[in-house]
């Protein structure tokens, strides 16, 4: 099943914006690592609100954004004049074989229902010699967000909500791509400092597609328990920690 982002689209970027310069750094890293130069044909599969796609549009690249969620694409269009956007299921792309030099899947695989279907289509529309790029944001493994995420998953499990295995799903998908790629590279496209607090996590998490889809009573009860745990663990929900965050990409050349 495709995760539905329509309901969370208006607040998606409010809590997940990347720092100034990061989308541009990601674009540069992708073009450099893939050895492609404008006017390379770039498909942003799961483009969302254009957090990263905006940098390609601003640079006047040959950029096509696709997303299943009309709400996310509408948010993209509110901030950016995008020449080519399409609402489509990534498992049935409306493009001919070999149409693109680069296919990007940025922060898409860990939440993808059927990653095999998505990646098969990504490969189909990629020209020989092209590259698939998968990217995601990385927070410290023992940082505030990671601790709260782990605790929340444990709380939800006691309430009968199955744990989402996002990292395992992404790792499986990347291994599948790696098994047929001619070359695989992993690199940090950007790093930045953050001062996250537990309170920020609560606000952001409530606007996450998966969490927002849970029944109100489950969400409220889980957050209540998590708040109590955070007060005890961090001393306050407003306690800030200094952390380094980054954006990492995996590049697969075919
Ligand atoms: C976490 S958001 C990331 C959006 C954007 N790539 C970014 O980094 O800001 C994941 C996006 O992938 C889209 N998506 C997930 N599965 C999809 C599929 N099968 N076909 C098209 N879009 C999909 C969702 O609708 C959502 O907009």
PDB file of C-alpha atoms and ligand atoms in Angstrom:
ATOM      1  CA  UNK A   1       0.000   0.000   0.000  1.00  0.00           C
ATOM      2  CA  UNK A   2       1.276   3.538  -0.808  1.00  0.00           C
ATOM      3  CA  UNK A   3       1.514   5.662   2.355  1.00  0.00           C
ATOM      4  CA  UNK A   4      -0.975   8.557   2.115  1.00  0.00           C
ATOM      5  CA  UNK A   5       0.718  11.922   2.597  1.00  0.00           C
ATOM      6  CA  UNK A   6      -2.274  14.101   1.621  1.00  0.00           C
ATOM      7  CA  UNK A   7      -3.363  14.802   5.193  1.00  0.00           C
ATOM      8  CA  UNK A   8       0.095  15.805   6.394  1.00  0.00           C
ATOM      9  CA  UNK A   9       1.132  17.712   3.255  1.00  0.00           C
ATOM     10  CA  UNK A  10       0.379  21.249   4.559  1.00  0.00           C
ATOM     11  CA  UNK A  11       2.624  20.775   7.612  1.00  0.00           C
ATOM     12  CA  UNK A  12       5.254  18.441   6.121  1.00  0.00           C
ATOM     13  CA  UNK A  13       7.914  21.095   5.509  1.00  0.00           C
ATOM     14  CA  UNK A  14       7.037  23.231   8.534  1.00  0.00           C
ATOM     15  CA  UNK A  15       8.715  20.606  10.716  1.00  0.00           C
ATOM     16  CA  UNK A  16      11.104  19.024   8.217  1.00  0.00           C
ATOM     17  CA  UNK A  17      12.649  21.872   6.267  1.00  0.00           C
ATOM     18  CA  UNK A  18      16.298  21.331   5.425  1.00  0.00           C
ATOM     19  CA  UNK A  19      18.696  24.140   6.427  1.00  0.00           C
ATOM     20  CA  UNK A  20      19.560  26.810   3.887  1.00  0.00           C
ATOM     21  CA  UNK A  21      22.037  25.528   1.298  1.00  0.00           C
ATOM     22  CA  UNK A  22      21.451  21.829   2.018  1.00  0.00           C
ATOM     23  CA  UNK A  23      19.173  21.057  -0.983  1.00  0.00           C
ATOM     24  CA  UNK A  24      21.729  22.786  -3.224  1.00  0.00           C
ATOM     25  CA  UNK A  25      24.576  20.766  -1.653  1.00  0.00           C
ATOM     26  CA  UNK A  26      22.595  17.558  -2.238  1.00  0.00           C
ATOM     27  CA  UNK A  27      22.030  18.504  -5.899  1.00  0.00           C
ATOM     28  CA  UNK A  28      25.753  19.200  -6.391  1.00  0.00           C
ATOM     29  CA  UNK A  29      26.728  15.931  -4.694  1.00  0.00           C
ATOM     30  CA  UNK A  30      24.309  13.963  -6.898  1.00  0.00           C
ATOM     31  CA  UNK A  31      25.519  15.513 -10.143  1.00  0.00           C
ATOM     32  CA  UNK A  32      29.152  15.075  -9.163  1.00  0.00           C
ATOM     33  CA  UNK A  33      28.784  11.487  -7.924  1.00  0.00           C
ATOM     34  CA  UNK A  34      26.783  10.375 -10.960  1.00  0.00           C
ATOM     35  CA  UNK A  35      29.074  12.223 -13.358  1.00  0.00           C
ATOM     36  CA  UNK A  36      25.997  13.772 -14.973  1.00  0.00           C
ATOM     37  CA  UNK A  37      25.874  17.407 -15.931  1.00  0.00           C
ATOM     38  CA  UNK A  38      22.955  19.600 -16.885  1.00  0.00           C
ATOM     39  CA  UNK A  39      20.940  19.034 -19.024  1.00  0.00           C
ATOM     40  CA  UNK A  40      20.884  15.503 -17.514  1.00  0.00           C
ATOM     41  CA  UNK A  41      17.310  14.246 -17.323  1.00  0.00           C
ATOM     42  CA  UNK A  42      16.443  13.856 -13.630  1.00  0.00           C
ATOM     43  CA  UNK A  43      13.365  12.088 -12.261  1.00  0.00           C
ATOM     44  CA  UNK A  44      12.507  12.805  -8.605  1.00  0.00           C
ATOM     45  CA  UNK A  45      10.392   9.787  -7.656  1.00  0.00           C
ATOM     46  CA  UNK A  46       8.394  10.641  -4.521  1.00  0.00           C
ATOM     47  CA  UNK A  47       9.181  14.343  -4.999  1.00  0.00           C
ATOM     48  CA  UNK A  48       6.781  15.380  -2.221  1.00  0.00           C
ATOM     49  CA  UNK A  49       6.771  19.116  -1.484  1.00  0.00           C
ATOM     50  CA  UNK A  50      10.020  19.544  -3.400  1.00  0.00           C
ATOM     51  CA  UNK A  51      12.341  19.924  -0.418  1.00  0.00           C
ATOM     52  CA  UNK A  52      15.194  18.752  -2.636  1.00  0.00           C
ATOM     53  CA  UNK A  53      13.611  19.127  -6.052  1.00  0.00           C
ATOM     54  CA  UNK A  54      13.466  22.920  -5.606  1.00  0.00           C
ATOM     55  CA  UNK A  55      17.245  23.107  -5.958  1.00  0.00           C
ATOM     56  CA  UNK A  56      17.059  21.372  -9.357  1.00  0.00           C
ATOM     57  CA  UNK A  57      14.229  23.639 -10.513  1.00  0.00           C
ATOM     58  CA  UNK A  58      16.115  26.763  -9.353  1.00  0.00           C
ATOM     59  CA  UNK A  59      19.166  25.621 -11.340  1.00  0.00           C
ATOM     60  CA  UNK A  60      16.970  25.231 -14.429  1.00  0.00           C
ATOM     61  CA  UNK A  61      17.762  21.519 -14.723  1.00  0.00           C
ATOM     62  CA  UNK A  62      15.758  19.058 -16.802  1.00  0.00           C
ATOM     63  CA  UNK A  63      13.726  18.010 -13.745  1.00  0.00           C
ATOM     64  CA  UNK A  64      10.557  15.914 -13.527  1.00  0.00           C
ATOM     65  CA  UNK A  65       8.836  15.352 -10.169  1.00  0.00           C
ATOM     66  CA  UNK A  66       6.405  12.483  -9.557  1.00  0.00           C
ATOM     67  CA  UNK A  67       4.411  11.741  -6.454  1.00  0.00           C
ATOM     68  CA  UNK A  68       1.345   9.688  -5.566  1.00  0.00           C
ATOM     69  CA  UNK A  69       0.088  12.428  -3.252  1.00  0.00           C
ATOM     70  CA  UNK A  70      -1.693  15.337  -4.933  1.00  0.00           C
ATOM     71  CA  UNK A  71      -1.543  17.234  -1.623  1.00  0.00           C
ATOM     72  CA  UNK A  72       2.263  17.057  -1.528  1.00  0.00           C
ATOM     73  CA  UNK A  73       2.538  18.199  -5.160  1.00  0.00           C
ATOM     74  CA  UNK A  74       0.171  21.098  -4.504  1.00  0.00           C
ATOM     75  CA  UNK A  75       2.461  22.238  -1.669  1.00  0.00           C
ATOM     76  CA  UNK A  76       5.415  22.050  -4.081  1.00  0.00           C
ATOM     77  CA  UNK A  77       3.557  24.284  -6.538  1.00  0.00           C
ATOM     78  CA  UNK A  78       2.710  26.825  -3.829  1.00  0.00           C
ATOM     79  CA  UNK A  79       6.381  27.753  -3.484  1.00  0.00           C
ATOM     80  CA  UNK A  80       7.932  26.864  -6.841  1.00  0.00           C
ATOM     81  CA  UNK A  81       7.127  27.198 -10.531  1.00  0.00           C
ATOM     82  CA  UNK A  82       7.817  23.591 -11.549  1.00  0.00           C
ATOM     83  CA  UNK A  83       7.621  22.996 -15.288  1.00  0.00           C
ATOM     84  CA  UNK A  84       6.987  19.263 -15.022  1.00  0.00           C
ATOM     85  CA  UNK A  85       5.171  17.532 -12.164  1.00  0.00           C
ATOM     86  CA  UNK A  86       2.990  14.432 -12.377  1.00  0.00           C
ATOM     87  CA  UNK A  87       0.733  12.656  -9.925  1.00  0.00           C
ATOM     88  CA  UNK A  88       1.388   8.956 -10.422  1.00  0.00           C
ATOM     89  CA  UNK A  89       2.083   5.736  -8.603  1.00  0.00           C
ATOM     90  CA  UNK A  90       5.817   5.105  -8.764  1.00  0.00           C
ATOM     91  CA  UNK A  91       5.061   1.466  -9.509  1.00  0.00           C
ATOM     92  CA  UNK A  92       3.419   2.444 -12.811  1.00  0.00           C
ATOM     93  CA  UNK A  93       5.326   5.396 -14.163  1.00  0.00           C
ATOM     94  CA  UNK A  94       3.892   7.201 -17.200  1.00  0.00           C
ATOM     95  CA  UNK A  95       7.285   7.333 -18.977  1.00  0.00           C
ATOM     96  CA  UNK A  96       8.953   5.309 -21.719  1.00  0.00           C
ATOM     97  CA  UNK A  97      11.853   2.935 -21.042  1.00  0.00           C
ATOM     98  CA  UNK A  98      15.231   4.638 -20.639  1.00  0.00           C
ATOM     99  CA  UNK A  99      13.792   8.168 -20.402  1.00  0.00           C
ATOM    100  CA  UNK A 100      16.036   9.438 -17.562  1.00  0.00           C
ATOM    101  CA  UNK A 101      19.736   9.777 -16.741  1.00  0.00           C
ATOM    102  CA  UNK A 102      19.151   9.912 -12.984  1.00  0.00           C
ATOM    103  CA  UNK A 103      16.275   8.658 -10.827  1.00  0.00           C
ATOM    104  CA  UNK A 104      16.224   9.999  -7.268  1.00  0.00           C
ATOM    105  CA  UNK A 105      14.360   8.401  -4.361  1.00  0.00           C
ATOM    106  CA  UNK A 106      14.870  10.817  -1.501  1.00  0.00           C
ATOM    107  CA  UNK A 107      13.484   9.678   1.831  1.00  0.00           C
ATOM    108  CA  UNK A 108      11.051   7.392   0.012  1.00  0.00           C
ATOM    109  CA  UNK A 109      12.283   3.805   0.381  1.00  0.00           C
ATOM    110  CA  UNK A 110      11.945   3.388   4.155  1.00  0.00           C
ATOM    111  CA  UNK A 111       8.224   4.148   3.937  1.00  0.00           C
ATOM    112  CA  UNK A 112       7.513   2.527   0.567  1.00  0.00           C
ATOM    113  CA  UNK A 113       4.880  -0.179   0.617  1.00  0.00           C
ATOM    114  CA  UNK A 114       6.311  -2.244  -2.249  1.00  0.00           C
ATOM    115  CA  UNK A 115       9.911  -1.164  -2.754  1.00  0.00           C
ATOM    116  CA  UNK A 116      10.513  -3.873  -5.389  1.00  0.00           C
ATOM    117  CA  UNK A 117       7.752  -2.466  -7.600  1.00  0.00           C
ATOM    118  CA  UNK A 118       9.122   1.043  -7.132  1.00  0.00           C
ATOM    119  CA  UNK A 119      12.707   0.104  -7.905  1.00  0.00           C
ATOM    120  CA  UNK A 120      11.779  -2.061 -10.903  1.00  0.00           C
ATOM    121  CA  UNK A 121      10.047   0.954 -12.417  1.00  0.00           C
ATOM    122  CA  UNK A 122      12.979   3.213 -11.508  1.00  0.00           C
ATOM    123  CA  UNK A 123      15.282   0.823 -13.377  1.00  0.00           C
ATOM    124  CA  UNK A 124      12.913   0.580 -16.360  1.00  0.00           C
ATOM    125  CA  UNK A 125      12.831   4.342 -16.939  1.00  0.00           C
ATOM    126  CA  UNK A 126      16.600   4.680 -16.414  1.00  0.00           C
ATOM    127  CA  UNK A 127      18.741   4.757 -19.543  1.00  0.00           C
ATOM    128  CA  UNK A 128      21.736   2.386 -19.795  1.00  0.00           C
ATOM    129  CA  UNK A 129      24.633   4.071 -17.977  1.00  0.00           C
ATOM    130  CA  UNK A 130      22.212   5.992 -15.764  1.00  0.00           C
ATOM    131  CA  UNK A 131      22.148   6.187 -11.969  1.00  0.00           C
ATOM    132  CA  UNK A 132      19.612   5.609  -9.210  1.00  0.00           C
ATOM    133  CA  UNK A 133      20.211   7.778  -6.134  1.00  0.00           C
ATOM    134  CA  UNK A 134      18.606   7.059  -2.764  1.00  0.00           C
ATOM    135  CA  UNK A 135      18.965   9.637  -0.008  1.00  0.00           C
ATOM    136  CA  UNK A 136      17.942  10.121   3.588  1.00  0.00           C
ATOM    137  CA  UNK A 137      18.514  12.356   6.572  1.00  0.00           C
ATOM    138  CA  UNK A 138      20.717  10.926   9.311  1.00  0.00           C
ATOM    139  CA  UNK A 139      20.510  11.852  13.003  1.00  0.00           C
ATOM    140  CA  UNK A 140      22.922  10.554  15.691  1.00  0.00           C
ATOM    141  CA  UNK A 141      22.016   6.997  16.733  1.00  0.00           C
ATOM    142  CA  UNK A 142      22.010   7.981  20.422  1.00  0.00           C
ATOM    143  CA  UNK A 143      20.526  11.452  19.822  1.00  0.00           C
ATOM    144  CA  UNK A 144      17.261  12.930  21.097  1.00  0.00           C
ATOM    145  CA  UNK A 145      15.167  11.939  18.069  1.00  0.00           C
ATOM    146  CA  UNK A 146      16.557   8.402  17.935  1.00  0.00           C
ATOM    147  CA  UNK A 147      15.908   7.789  21.641  1.00  0.00           C
ATOM    148  CA  UNK A 148      12.362   9.151  21.441  1.00  0.00           C
ATOM    149  CA  UNK A 149      11.602   7.199  18.275  1.00  0.00           C
ATOM    150  CA  UNK A 150      12.795   3.965  19.843  1.00  0.00           C
ATOM    151  CA  UNK A 151      10.809   4.581  23.026  1.00  0.00           C
ATOM    152  CA  UNK A 152       7.670   5.512  21.096  1.00  0.00           C
ATOM    153  CA  UNK A 153       7.916   2.343  19.004  1.00  0.00           C
ATOM    154  CA  UNK A 154       8.164   0.292  22.220  1.00  0.00           C
ATOM    155  CA  UNK A 155       5.154   2.117  23.736  1.00  0.00           C
ATOM    156  CA  UNK A 156       3.087   1.609  20.577  1.00  0.00           C
ATOM    157  CA  UNK A 157       4.017  -2.065  20.492  1.00  0.00           C
ATOM    158  CA  UNK A 158       2.546  -2.533  23.982  1.00  0.00           C
ATOM    159  CA  UNK A 159      -0.637  -0.956  22.559  1.00  0.00           C
ATOM    160  CA  UNK A 160      -0.757  -3.465  19.685  1.00  0.00           C
ATOM    161  CA  UNK A 161       0.716  -1.239  16.970  1.00  0.00           C
ATOM    162  CA  UNK A 162       3.256  -3.127  14.897  1.00  0.00           C
ATOM    163  CA  UNK A 163       6.766  -1.610  14.807  1.00  0.00           C
ATOM    164  CA  UNK A 164       7.634  -0.005  11.460  1.00  0.00           C
ATOM    165  CA  UNK A 165      10.927  -1.477  10.226  1.00  0.00           C
ATOM    166  CA  UNK A 166      11.931   1.517   8.100  1.00  0.00           C
ATOM    167  CA  UNK A 167      15.687   0.979   8.270  1.00  0.00           C
ATOM    168  CA  UNK A 168      15.422  -2.731   7.435  1.00  0.00           C
ATOM    169  CA  UNK A 169      13.171  -1.955   4.468  1.00  0.00           C
ATOM    170  CA  UNK A 170      15.638   0.657   3.181  1.00  0.00           C
ATOM    171  CA  UNK A 171      18.629  -1.679   3.695  1.00  0.00           C
ATOM    172  CA  UNK A 172      16.881  -4.481   1.766  1.00  0.00           C
ATOM    173  CA  UNK A 173      16.006  -2.118  -1.068  1.00  0.00           C
ATOM    174  CA  UNK A 174      19.563  -0.760  -1.266  1.00  0.00           C
ATOM    175  CA  UNK A 175      21.011  -4.289  -1.238  1.00  0.00           C
ATOM    176  CA  UNK A 176      18.678  -5.213  -4.128  1.00  0.00           C
ATOM    177  CA  UNK A 177      19.880  -2.228  -6.143  1.00  0.00           C
ATOM    178  CA  UNK A 178      23.498  -2.952  -5.235  1.00  0.00           C
ATOM    179  CA  UNK A 179      23.220  -6.547  -6.458  1.00  0.00           C
ATOM    180  CA  UNK A 180      22.724  -5.435 -10.070  1.00  0.00           C
ATOM    181  CA  UNK A 181      24.610  -2.111 -10.114  1.00  0.00           C
ATOM    182  CA  UNK A 182      27.962  -1.731 -11.873  1.00  0.00           C
ATOM    183  CA  UNK A 183      29.130   0.670  -9.154  1.00  0.00           C
ATOM    184  CA  UNK A 184      27.865   1.727  -5.721  1.00  0.00           C
ATOM    185  CA  UNK A 185      28.928   4.817  -3.770  1.00  0.00           C
ATOM    186  CA  UNK A 186      27.841   6.011  -0.342  1.00  0.00           C
ATOM    187  CA  UNK A 187      28.498   9.602   0.659  1.00  0.00           C
ATOM    188  CA  UNK A 188      27.537  12.446   2.942  1.00  0.00           C
ATOM    189  CA  UNK A 189      26.102  15.207   0.822  1.00  0.00           C
ATOM    190  CA  UNK A 190      25.701  17.735   3.654  1.00  0.00           C
ATOM    191  CA  UNK A 191      26.094  18.134   7.432  1.00  0.00           C
ATOM    192  CA  UNK A 192      24.661  20.719   9.811  1.00  0.00           C
ATOM    193  CA  UNK A 193      24.288  21.433  13.536  1.00  0.00           C
ATOM    194  CA  UNK A 194      20.949  21.137  15.317  1.00  0.00           C
ATOM    195  CA  UNK A 195      19.709  21.699  18.865  1.00  0.00           C
ATOM    196  CA  UNK A 196      16.720  19.338  19.016  1.00  0.00           C
ATOM    197  CA  UNK A 197      14.367  19.140  21.997  1.00  0.00           C
ATOM    198  CA  UNK A 198      11.867  16.412  22.919  1.00  0.00           C
ATOM    199  CA  UNK A 199       9.039  18.941  22.409  1.00  0.00           C
ATOM    200  CA  UNK A 200      10.055  19.459  18.780  1.00  0.00           C
ATOM    201  CA  UNK A 201       9.943  15.708  18.279  1.00  0.00           C
ATOM    202  CA  UNK A 202       6.368  15.503  19.648  1.00  0.00           C
ATOM    203  CA  UNK A 203       5.158  18.260  17.330  1.00  0.00           C
ATOM    204  CA  UNK A 204       6.950  16.882  14.274  1.00  0.00           C
ATOM    205  CA  UNK A 205       5.976  13.291  14.887  1.00  0.00           C
ATOM    206  CA  UNK A 206       2.290  14.147  15.095  1.00  0.00           C
ATOM    207  CA  UNK A 207       2.550  15.456  11.545  1.00  0.00           C
ATOM    208  CA  UNK A 208       4.158  12.225  10.250  1.00  0.00           C
ATOM    209  CA  UNK A 209       2.046  10.242   7.757  1.00  0.00           C
ATOM    210  CA  UNK A 210       2.257   6.912   9.586  1.00  0.00           C
ATOM    211  CA  UNK A 211       1.640   8.271  13.103  1.00  0.00           C
ATOM    212  CA  UNK A 212      -1.136  10.637  11.952  1.00  0.00           C
ATOM    213  CA  UNK A 213      -3.009   7.632  10.502  1.00  0.00           C
ATOM    214  CA  UNK A 214      -3.385   5.991  13.946  1.00  0.00           C
ATOM    215  CA  UNK A 215      -6.649   6.403  15.894  1.00  0.00           C
ATOM    216  CA  UNK A 216      -6.725   9.604  18.015  1.00  0.00           C
ATOM    217  CA  UNK A 217      -7.007   7.669  21.281  1.00  0.00           C
ATOM    218  CA  UNK A 218      -3.910   5.582  20.502  1.00  0.00           C
ATOM    219  CA  UNK A 219      -1.879   8.642  19.485  1.00  0.00           C
ATOM    220  CA  UNK A 220      -2.873  10.650  22.567  1.00  0.00           C
ATOM    221  CA  UNK A 221      -2.184   7.809  25.003  1.00  0.00           C
ATOM    222  CA  UNK A 222       1.183   6.994  23.408  1.00  0.00           C
ATOM    223  CA  UNK A 223       2.309  10.631  23.445  1.00  0.00           C
ATOM    224  CA  UNK A 224       1.260  11.031  27.081  1.00  0.00           C
ATOM    225  CA  UNK A 225       3.458   8.085  28.048  1.00  0.00           C
ATOM    226  CA  UNK A 226       6.319   9.332  25.901  1.00  0.00           C
ATOM    227  CA  UNK A 227       6.112  12.816  27.461  1.00  0.00           C
ATOM    228  CA  UNK A 228       6.372  11.367  30.952  1.00  0.00           C
ATOM    229  CA  UNK A 229       9.385   9.286  29.900  1.00  0.00           C
ATOM    230  CA  UNK A 230      11.064  12.280  28.219  1.00  0.00           C
ATOM    231  CA  UNK A 231      10.620  14.478  31.327  1.00  0.00           C
ATOM    232  CA  UNK A 232      12.349  11.819  33.391  1.00  0.00           C
ATOM    233  CA  UNK A 233      15.072  11.022  30.844  1.00  0.00           C
ATOM    234  CA  UNK A 234      15.994  14.506  29.617  1.00  0.00           C
ATOM    235  CA  UNK A 235      14.958  16.533  32.697  1.00  0.00           C
ATOM    236  CA  UNK A 236      12.556  18.631  30.606  1.00  0.00           C
ATOM    237  CA  UNK A 237      10.762  18.472  27.268  1.00  0.00           C
ATOM    238  CA  UNK A 238      12.580  21.699  26.370  1.00  0.00           C
ATOM    239  CA  UNK A 239      16.092  20.432  27.107  1.00  0.00           C
ATOM    240  CA  UNK A 240      18.177  21.030  23.966  1.00  0.00           C
ATOM    241  CA  UNK A 241      21.153  18.913  22.903  1.00  0.00           C
ATOM    242  CA  UNK A 242      23.777  19.921  20.359  1.00  0.00           C
ATOM    243  CA  UNK A 243      23.914  17.364  17.541  1.00  0.00           C
ATOM    244  CA  UNK A 244      25.370  16.941  14.091  1.00  0.00           C
ATOM    245  CA  UNK A 245      22.863  15.851  11.457  1.00  0.00           C
ATOM    246  CA  UNK A 246      23.603  14.926   7.886  1.00  0.00           C
ATOM    247  CA  UNK A 247      22.105  13.952   4.550  1.00  0.00           C
ATOM    248  CA  UNK A 248      23.517  10.788   3.045  1.00  0.00           C
ATOM    249  CA  UNK A 249      23.127   9.416  -0.448  1.00  0.00           C
ATOM    250  CA  UNK A 250      23.672   6.017  -2.031  1.00  0.00           C
ATOM    251  CA  UNK A 251      24.475   6.195  -5.721  1.00  0.00           C
ATOM    252  CA  UNK A 252      24.019   3.156  -7.993  1.00  0.00           C
ATOM    253  CA  UNK A 253      25.441   3.339 -11.516  1.00  0.00           C
ATOM    254  CA  UNK A 254      24.020   0.892 -14.054  1.00  0.00           C
TER     255      UNK A 254
HETATM  256  C1  LIG B   1       8.887  11.331   3.245  1.00  0.00           C
HETATM  257  S1  LIG B   1       8.228  11.988   1.774  1.00  0.00           S
HETATM  258  C2  LIG B   1       9.714  12.604   0.999  1.00  0.00           C
HETATM  259  C3  LIG B   1       9.423  13.621  -0.055  1.00  0.00           C
HETATM  260  C4  LIG B   1      10.661  14.228  -0.744  1.00  0.00           C
HETATM  261  N1  LIG B   1      11.375  13.220  -1.524  1.00  0.00           N
HETATM  262  C5  LIG B   1      11.575  14.844   0.298  1.00  0.00           C
HETATM  263  O1  LIG B   1      12.670  14.331   0.538  1.00  0.00           O
HETATM  264  O2  LIG B   1      11.162  15.853   0.888  1.00  0.00           O
HETATM  265  C6  LIG B   1       7.879  10.515   0.815  1.00  0.00           C
HETATM  266  C7  LIG B   1       7.111  10.830  -0.463  1.00  0.00           C
HETATM  267  O3  LIG B   1       7.105   9.675  -1.295  1.00  0.00           O
HETATM  268  C8  LIG B   1       5.821   9.550  -1.874  1.00  0.00           C
HETATM  269  N2  LIG B   1       5.604   8.136  -2.260  1.00  0.00           N
HETATM  270  C9  LIG B   1       5.709   7.037  -1.482  1.00  0.00           C
HETATM  271  N3  LIG B   1       5.434   5.918  -2.185  1.00  0.00           N
HETATM  272  C10 LIG B   1       5.156   6.318  -3.454  1.00  0.00           C
HETATM  273  C11 LIG B   1       4.802   5.645  -4.659  1.00  0.00           C
HETATM  274  N4  LIG B   1       4.659   4.323  -4.727  1.00  0.00           N
HETATM  275  N5  LIG B   1       4.580   6.393  -5.778  1.00  0.00           N
HETATM  276  C12 LIG B   1       4.718   7.738  -5.764  1.00  0.00           C
HETATM  277  N6  LIG B   1       5.046   8.438  -4.644  1.00  0.00           N
HETATM  278  C13 LIG B   1       5.267   7.741  -3.504  1.00  0.00           C
HETATM  279  C14 LIG B   1       4.869  10.030  -0.796  1.00  0.00           C
HETATM  280  O4  LIG B   1       3.608  10.411  -1.312  1.00  0.00           O
HETATM  281  C15 LIG B   1       5.662  11.205  -0.202  1.00  0.00           C
HETATM  282  O5  LIG B   1       5.350  12.424  -0.823  1.00  0.00           O
END
